[in-house]
Amino acid sequence: MSWTTPNDVKAQVQRLWDRGVLLAVLAGGDDCFPYRLTLKGPGSRELSERFTEVRDWIDRLARAAGPYRIVWRTVNHRILGSNDVPKQIWIDRLEDALALIGQARSGQRFAAQVALTRDQQPELLRWLRRRPLRALRLADDWPRLLAVVDWMRRHPRPNLYLRQVDLPDIHSKFIEQHRGVLAELFDMVLPEESIDKEYSGVGGFCCRFGFRDKPLRIRFRVLDSKVQLLPVGTDQDITLTQTAFASLNLPIAHVFITENEVNFLAFPDISNAIVIFGAGYGFENLAVASWLHEKNIYYWGDIDTHGFAILNQLRSFFPTTLSLLMDQRTLLKHRSLWGVEEQQKTRELSHLTPEEYILYDQLRQQHWGEGVRLEQERIGFYYLKNALKQGAMKNNKDQF
């Protein structure tokens, strides 16, 4: 039997809730009430052939009515006589719809949010209409979120760290945890000149709205003992801010970049060289150091699709970058040490050499098996030293 049941009626109203339609009404959205629900009932043939079932169906609908209203029609049957059968089902009021699905209290909480917003930041009513269910999840924090919005309107582009925002009962972690929603709220109330639209997302929150952000840092080791940046006789493992690193112009010819910290720490001594602890997909951090463009750059990453994607991105900033130990010979030489890359990159990479692209294509086409990868730390240290030695022989002009 496909006739509409009280549970079906409730499910229809639940779908309105799930779409945010019901709460949006409280925030000034379209008032859809009275709202007509879908009703499927028996036809005239079923009325006569299944009269007992029809009577039970009518009884169940009628007994559950209260939150919803039934419009009846009279059916005259030559055998059964005159009978009233449900024709339409309506929810007349928002309050009835909320009560039917057990959300009356939630509606009251949201109504309180709407009232507070109308009083303090009426421009944000539009956000409540657009994202009512998300707003309801934030009900406990909503007064503090409005306080942050108010502070921001009075202090556009404050040039402060989030830690320095001084508001009662609001700490920097609260702002950090709610950067996503605060960004949407700020976008609605701040003047355009206070928003740097070049930045977006949670990671770009500080730059977008004029807060001071943690400085980006670059970690590197000097591989040549003759190049002394520190006045102490120790391993020169140095971390600088992006700005400080960009201001350098080290007296070296070669720059190695590796993604693995142990490889970074164990990288052998080489004349006129440094090694940088990798930046993953964040090479714009290095791109501001113009002096790097004058150096020979070598990238050593995993032999997998992500490794080649990172190499590809690095070359978009430093086109002359050479890869190190990211070739087919190295891969096949270490077959017993292969691992599995769970989620491969499959997009086209335009900054690879022909040889690199062939290997990348073989990996994404599962040429040697599903998700083949060789992590850089699995390559023997002797193999690295030998590759560096061969590289020095090939680069007599700038030996390393």
Coordinates of N, CA, C and O in Angstrom, one line a residue, residues 277-396:
F277 N 64.6 22.1 4.1 CA 63.5 21.2 4.5 C 62.3 21.6 3.8 O 61.8 22.7 4.0
G278 N 61.8 20.6 3.0 CA 60.8 20.9 2.0 C 59.5 21.7 2.4 O 59.2 21.8 3.5
A279 N 58.9 22.2 1.4 CA 57.7 23.1 1.6 C 56.5 22.4 1.1 O 55.4 23.1 1.1
G280 N 56.5 21.2 0.8 CA 55.3 20.5 0.3 C 54.7 21.2 -1.0 O 55.4 21.4 -1.9
Y281 N 53.5 21.7 -0.9 CA 52.9 22.4 -2.0 C 53.0 23.9 -1.7 O 52.2 24.7 -2.3
G282 N 53.8 24.4 -0.8 CA 53.9 25.8 -0.5 C 55.1 26.5 -0.9 O 55.7 27.3 -0.1
F283 N 55.5 26.4 -2.2 CA 56.8 26.9 -2.6 C 56.7 28.5 -2.8 O 57.7 29.1 -3.1
E284 N 55.5 29.0 -2.7 CA 55.5 30.5 -2.8 C 56.2 31.1 -1.6 O 56.7 32.2 -1.6
N285 N 56.4 30.3 -0.6 CA 57.2 30.7 0.6 C 58.6 31.0 0.2 O 59.3 31.9 0.7
L286 N 59.2 30.2 -0.7 CA 60.5 30.3 -1.2 C 60.6 31.3 -2.4 O 61.7 32.0 -2.6
A287 N 59.6 31.5 -3.1 CA 59.6 32.3 -4.3 C 60.0 33.7 -4.1 O 60.5 34.4 -5.0
V288 N 59.7 34.3 -2.9 CA 60.1 35.7 -2.6 C 61.5 35.9 -2.4 O 62.0 37.0 -2.5
A289 N 62.3 34.8 -2.3 CA 63.8 34.9 -2.1 C 64.4 35.0 -3.6 O 64.7 34.0 -4.2
S290 N 64.5 36.2 -4.1 CA 65.0 36.4 -5.5 C 66.3 35.8 -5.7 O 66.7 35.3 -6.8
W291 N 67.2 35.7 -4.7 CA 68.6 35.2 -4.9 C 68.6 33.7 -5.2 O 69.5 33.2 -5.8
L292 N 67.5 33.0 -4.8 CA 67.4 31.6 -5.1 C 67.4 31.3 -6.7 O 67.9 30.3 -7.1
H293 N 66.9 32.3 -7.4 CA 66.8 32.1 -8.9 C 68.2 32.1 -9.5 O 68.3 31.7 -10.7
E294 N 69.2 32.5 -8.8 CA 70.5 32.5 -9.3 C 71.3 31.2 -9.0 O 72.5 31.1 -9.4
K295 N 70.7 30.3 -8.3 CA 71.3 29.1 -7.8 C 70.9 27.9 -8.6 O 69.8 27.9 -9.3
N296 N 71.7 26.8 -8.5 CA 71.3 25.5 -9.1 C 70.4 24.8 -8.0 O 70.8 24.5 -6.9
I297 N 69.1 24.6 -8.4 CA 68.2 24.0 -7.4 C 67.9 22.6 -7.8 O 67.6 22.2 -9.0
Y298 N 67.9 21.7 -6.8 CA 67.7 20.3 -7.0 C 66.6 19.8 -6.0 O 66.6 20.1 -4.8
Y299 N 65.6 19.1 -6.6 CA 64.5 18.7 -5.7 C 64.5 17.2 -5.6 O 64.5 16.4 -6.6
W300 N 64.5 16.7 -4.3 CA 64.4 15.2 -4.1 C 63.1 14.9 -3.3 O 62.9 15.3 -2.2
G301 N 62.2 14.3 -4.0 CA 60.9 13.9 -3.4 C 60.7 12.4 -3.6 O 61.5 11.7 -4.2
D302 N 59.5 12.0 -3.1 CA 59.1 10.6 -3.3 C 58.9 10.3 -4.8 O 58.4 11.2 -5.5
I303 N 59.2 9.1 -5.2 CA 58.8 8.7 -6.6 C 57.4 8.2 -6.5 O 57.1 7.0 -6.3
D304 N 56.4 9.1 -6.6 CA 55.0 8.8 -6.7 C 54.3 10.0 -7.4 O 55.0 11.0 -7.7
T305 N 53.0 9.9 -7.6 CA 52.4 10.9 -8.3 C 52.4 12.3 -7.6 O 52.5 13.3 -8.2
H306 N 52.3 12.2 -6.2 CA 52.4 13.4 -5.4 C 53.8 14.1 -5.5 O 53.9 15.3 -5.6
G307 N 54.8 13.2 -5.5 CA 56.2 13.7 -5.6 C 56.4 14.5 -6.9 O 57.0 15.6 -6.9
F308 N 55.8 14.0 -8.0 CA 56.0 14.7 -9.3 C 55.1 15.9 -9.3 O 55.4 16.9 -10.0
A309 N 53.9 15.9 -8.7 CA 53.1 17.1 -8.6 C 53.8 18.2 -7.8 O 53.7 19.4 -8.2
I310 N 54.5 17.8 -6.8 CA 55.2 18.9 -6.0 C 56.4 19.4 -6.8 O 56.6 20.6 -6.9
L311 N 57.1 18.5 -7.5 CA 58.2 19.0 -8.4 C 57.6 19.9 -9.5 O 58.2 20.9 -9.8
N312 N 56.5 19.5 -10.0 CA 55.8 20.4 -11.1 C 55.5 21.8 -10.5 O 55.7 22.8 -11.2
Q313 N 55.0 21.8 -9.3 CA 54.7 23.1 -8.7 C 56.0 23.9 -8.4 O 56.0 25.2 -8.7
L314 N 57.0 23.3 -7.9 CA 58.2 24.0 -7.7 C 58.8 24.6 -8.9 O 59.3 25.7 -8.9
R315 N 58.7 23.9 -10.1 CA 59.2 24.4 -11.3 C 58.4 25.6 -11.8 O 58.8 26.4 -12.6
S316 N 57.1 25.7 -11.4 CA 56.3 26.9 -11.8 C 56.9 28.2 -11.1 O 56.7 29.3 -11.6
F317 N 57.7 28.0 -10.0 CA 58.4 29.1 -9.4 C 59.8 29.2 -9.8 O 60.4 30.3 -10.0
F318 N 60.5 28.0 -10.0 CA 61.9 28.0 -10.3 C 62.0 27.0 -11.5 O 62.3 25.8 -11.3
P319 N 61.9 27.5 -12.7 CA 61.8 26.7 -13.9 C 63.0 25.8 -14.2 O 62.9 24.7 -14.8
T320 N 64.2 26.2 -13.7 CA 65.4 25.4 -14.0 C 65.7 24.3 -13.0 O 66.7 23.6 -13.1
T321 N 64.8 24.1 -12.1 CA 65.0 23.0 -11.0 C 65.2 21.7 -11.6 O 64.5 21.3 -12.6
L322 N 66.2 21.0 -11.1 CA 66.5 19.6 -11.5 C 66.0 18.6 -10.5 O 66.0 18.9 -9.3
S323 N 65.5 17.5 -10.9 CA 65.1 16.4 -9.9 C 66.3 15.6 -9.6 O 67.2 15.4 -10.3
L324 N 66.2 15.0 -8.3 CA 67.3 14.2 -7.8 C 66.7 12.8 -7.4 O 65.7 12.8 -6.6
L325 N 67.2 11.8 -7.9 CA 66.7 10.4 -7.6 C 65.2 10.3 -7.8 O 64.5 9.6 -6.9
M326 N 64.7 10.8 -8.8 CA 63.3 10.7 -9.2 C 63.2 10.2 -10.6 O 62.5 10.8 -11.5
D327 N 63.8 9.0 -10.9 CA 63.9 8.5 -12.2 C 63.5 7.0 -12.2 O 63.5 6.4 -11.1
Q328 N 63.3 6.4 -13.4 CA 62.9 5.0 -13.5 C 64.0 4.1 -12.9 O 63.7 3.1 -12.3
R329 N 65.2 4.4 -13.2 CA 66.3 3.5 -12.8 C 66.3 3.4 -11.2 O 66.4 2.3 -10.7
T330 N 66.1 4.5 -10.5 CA 66.1 4.5 -9.1 C 64.9 3.7 -8.6 O 65.0 2.9 -7.7
L331 N 63.7 3.9 -9.2 CA 62.5 3.2 -8.8 C 62.7 1.7 -9.0 O 62.4 0.9 -8.0
L332 N 63.2 1.2 -10.1 CA 63.3 -0.2 -10.4 C 64.4 -0.8 -9.5 O 64.3 -2.0 -9.2
K333 N 65.4 -0.1 -9.2 CA 66.5 -0.6 -8.4 C 66.1 -0.9 -7.0 O 66.7 -1.7 -6.3
H334 N 65.0 -0.2 -6.5 CA 64.5 -0.4 -5.2 C 63.1 -1.1 -5.1 O 62.3 -0.8 -4.3
R335 N 62.9 -2.0 -6.0 CA 61.6 -2.6 -6.1 C 61.1 -3.3 -4.8 O 59.9 -3.2 -4.5
S336 N 62.0 -3.9 -4.1 CA 61.6 -4.5 -2.8 C 61.2 -3.6 -1.8 O 60.6 -4.0 -0.7
L337 N 61.4 -2.3 -2.0 CA 61.1 -1.3 -0.9 C 59.9 -0.4 -1.3 O 59.6 0.6 -0.7
W338 N 59.2 -0.8 -2.4 CA 58.0 -0.1 -2.8 C 56.9 -0.1 -1.8 O 56.7 -1.1 -1.1
G339 N 56.2 1.0 -1.7 CA 55.0 1.1 -0.9 C 53.8 1.3 -1.8 O 53.8 1.2 -3.0
V340 N 52.7 1.7 -1.2 CA 51.4 2.0 -1.9 C 51.0 3.4 -1.7 O 50.9 3.9 -0.5
E341 N 50.7 4.2 -2.7 CA 50.2 5.5 -2.7 C 48.6 5.4 -2.7 O 48.1 5.0 -3.7
E342 N 48.0 5.8 -1.6 CA 46.6 5.5 -1.5 C 45.7 6.4 -2.5 O 44.9 5.9 -3.1
Q343 N 46.0 7.7 -2.5 CA 45.2 8.5 -3.4 C 46.2 9.2 -4.4 O 46.9 10.2 -4.0
Q344 N 46.1 8.8 -5.6 CA 47.1 9.3 -6.6 C 46.6 10.6 -7.3 O 45.4 10.9 -7.4
K345 N 47.6 11.4 -7.7 CA 47.3 12.5 -8.6 C 47.1 12.0 -10.0 O 47.8 11.1 -10.4
T346 N 46.2 12.5 -10.7 CA 46.0 12.1 -12.1 C 46.0 13.2 -13.1 O 45.9 13.0 -14.3
R347 N 46.0 14.5 -12.7 CA 45.9 15.6 -13.6 C 47.2 15.7 -14.4 O 48.2 15.2 -14.1
E348 N 47.1 16.5 -15.5 CA 48.3 16.7 -16.3 C 49.2 17.6 -15.6 O 48.8 18.6 -15.0
L349 N 50.5 17.4 -15.8 CA 51.6 18.2 -15.2 C 52.4 18.7 -16.3 O 53.1 18.0 -17.1
S350 N 52.5 20.1 -16.4 CA 53.1 20.7 -17.6 C 54.5 21.1 -17.4 O 55.2 21.6 -18.3
H351 N 55.1 20.9 -16.2 CA 56.4 21.4 -15.9 C 57.4 20.2 -15.7 O 58.5 20.4 -15.1
L352 N 57.1 19.0 -16.2 CA 58.0 17.9 -16.1 C 58.8 17.7 -17.3 O 58.4 18.1 -18.4
T353 N 60.0 17.2 -17.2 CA 60.8 16.8 -18.4 C 60.1 15.6 -19.1 O 59.3 14.9 -18.5
P354 N 60.5 15.3 -20.3 CA 59.9 14.2 -21.0 C 60.1 12.9 -20.2 O 59.1 12.1 -20.1
E355 N 61.3 12.7 -19.7 CA 61.5 11.5 -18.9 C 60.7 11.4 -17.7 O 60.2 10.3 -17.3
E356 N 60.6 12.5 -17.0 CA 59.8 12.6 -15.7 C 58.3 12.3 -16.1 O 57.7 11.6 -15.3
Y357 N 57.9 12.9 -17.1 CA 56.5 12.7 -17.5 C 56.1 11.3 -17.8 O 55.1 10.8 -17.4
I358 N 57.0 10.6 -18.5 CA 56.8 9.2 -18.8 C 56.7 8.4 -17.5 O 55.8 7.6 -17.4
L359 N 57.6 8.7 -16.6 CA 57.5 7.9 -15.3 C 56.2 8.3 -14.5 O 55.6 7.4 -14.0
Y360 N 55.9 9.5 -14.5 CA 54.6 10.0 -13.8 C 53.4 9.3 -14.5 O 52.5 8.8 -13.8
D361 N 53.4 9.2 -15.8 CA 52.3 8.6 -16.5 C 52.2 7.1 -16.2 O 51.1 6.6 -16.0
Q362 N 53.4 6.5 -16.2 CA 53.4 5.0 -15.8 C 52.9 4.8 -14.4 O 52.1 3.8 -14.2
L363 N 53.2 5.7 -13.5 CA 52.7 5.5 -12.1 C 51.2 5.7 -12.1 O 50.5 4.9 -11.4
R364 N 50.6 6.7 -12.7 CA 49.2 6.9 -12.6 C 48.4 5.9 -13.5 O 47.2 5.7 -13.2
Q365 N 49.1 5.3 -14.4 CA 48.4 4.3 -15.2 C 48.6 2.9 -14.7 O 48.3 1.9 -15.3
Q366 N 49.2 2.8 -13.5 CA 49.4 1.5 -12.7 C 50.3 0.5 -13.6 O 50.0 -0.7 -13.6
H367 N 51.3 1.1 -14.2 CA 52.2 0.3 -15.1 C 52.8 -0.9 -14.3 O 53.0 -2.0 -14.9
W368 N 53.2 -0.6 -13.1 CA 53.9 -1.7 -12.3 C 53.0 -2.3 -11.2 O 53.5 -3.0 -10.4
G369 N 51.8 -1.8 -11.1 CA 50.9 -2.3 -10.1 C 50.1 -1.1 -9.5 O 50.4 0.1 -9.8
E370 N 49.2 -1.4 -8.6 CA 48.3 -0.4 -8.0 C 49.1 0.5 -7.1 O 49.6 0.1 -6.1
G371 N 49.1 1.8 -7.4 CA 49.6 2.8 -6.5 C 51.1 2.7 -6.1 O 51.4 3.0 -5.0
V372 N 51.9 2.3 -7.0 CA 53.3 2.1 -6.7 C 54.0 3.4 -6.3 O 53.7 4.4 -6.9
R373 N 54.7 3.4 -5.2 CA 55.5 4.5 -4.8 C 56.8 4.1 -4.1 O 56.9 3.0 -3.5
L374 N 57.8 4.9 -4.2 CA 59.1 4.7 -3.5 C 59.3 6.0 -2.7 O 59.6 7.0 -3.2
E375 N 59.2 5.9 -1.4 CA 59.5 7.0 -0.5 C 61.0 7.3 -0.5 O 61.8 6.3 -0.4
Q376 N 61.3 8.5 -0.4 CA 62.7 8.9 -0.5 C 63.6 8.4 0.6 O 64.8 8.0 0.4
E377 N 63.0 8.2 1.9 CA 63.8 7.7 3.0 C 64.1 6.2 2.9 O 64.9 5.7 3.7
R378 N 63.5 5.5 1.9 CA 63.8 4.1 1.7 C 65.0 3.9 0.8 O 65.5 2.8 0.7
I379 N 65.4 4.9 0.2 CA 66.6 4.8 -0.7 C 67.9 4.8 0.1 O 68.0 5.6 1.0
G380 N 68.8 3.8 -0.1 CA 70.0 3.7 0.7 C 70.8 5.0 0.6 O 70.9 5.7 -0.4
F381 N 71.5 5.3 1.8 CA 72.3 6.5 1.9 C 73.5 6.4 0.9 O 73.9 7.4 0.3
Y382 N 74.0 5.3 0.7 CA 75.1 5.1 -0.2 C 74.7 5.5 -1.6 O 75.4 6.1 -2.4
Y383 N 73.4 5.2 -2.0 CA 72.9 5.4 -3.3 C 72.8 7.0 -3.5 O 73.1 7.5 -4.6
L384 N 72.4 7.7 -2.4 CA 72.3 9.1 -2.5 C 73.7 9.7 -2.7 O 73.9 10.6 -3.6
K385 N 74.7 9.2 -1.9 CA 76.0 9.8 -2.0 C 76.6 9.5 -3.4 O 77.3 10.4 -4.0
N386 N 76.3 8.3 -3.9 CA 76.8 8.0 -5.3 C 76.2 8.9 -6.3 O 76.9 9.4 -7.3
A387 N 74.9 9.2 -6.2 CA 74.2 10.1 -7.1 C 74.8 11.5 -7.1 O 75.0 12.2 -8.1
L388 N 75.1 12.0 -5.9 CA 75.7 13.3 -5.7 C 77.1 13.4 -6.3 O 77.5 14.3 -6.9
K389 N 77.8 12.3 -6.1 CA 79.2 12.2 -6.7 C 79.1 12.2 -8.2 O 79.9 13.0 -8.9
Q390 N 78.2 11.5 -8.8 CA 78.1 11.5 -10.3 C 77.6 12.9 -10.8 O 78.0 13.3 -11.8
G391 N 76.7 13.5 -10.0 CA 76.3 14.9 -10.3 C 77.4 15.8 -10.4 O 77.5 16.7 -11.2
A392 N 78.3 15.7 -9.4 CA 79.5 16.6 -9.4 C 80.4 16.4 -10.6 O 80.9 17.4 -11.2
M393 N 80.5 15.2 -11.0 CA 81.3 14.9 -12.2 C 80.7 15.5 -13.5 O 81.4 15.9 -14.4
K394 N 79.3 15.5 -13.5 CA 78.7 16.0 -14.7 C 78.6 17.5 -14.7 O 78.4 18.1 -15.8
N395 N 78.8 18.1 -13.6 CA 78.7 19.6 -13.5 C 80.0 20.2 -13.1 O 80.2 20.8 -12.1
N396 N 81.0 20.0 -14.0 CA 82.3 20.5 -13.7 C 82.4 22.0 -13.6 O 83.2 22.5 -12.9

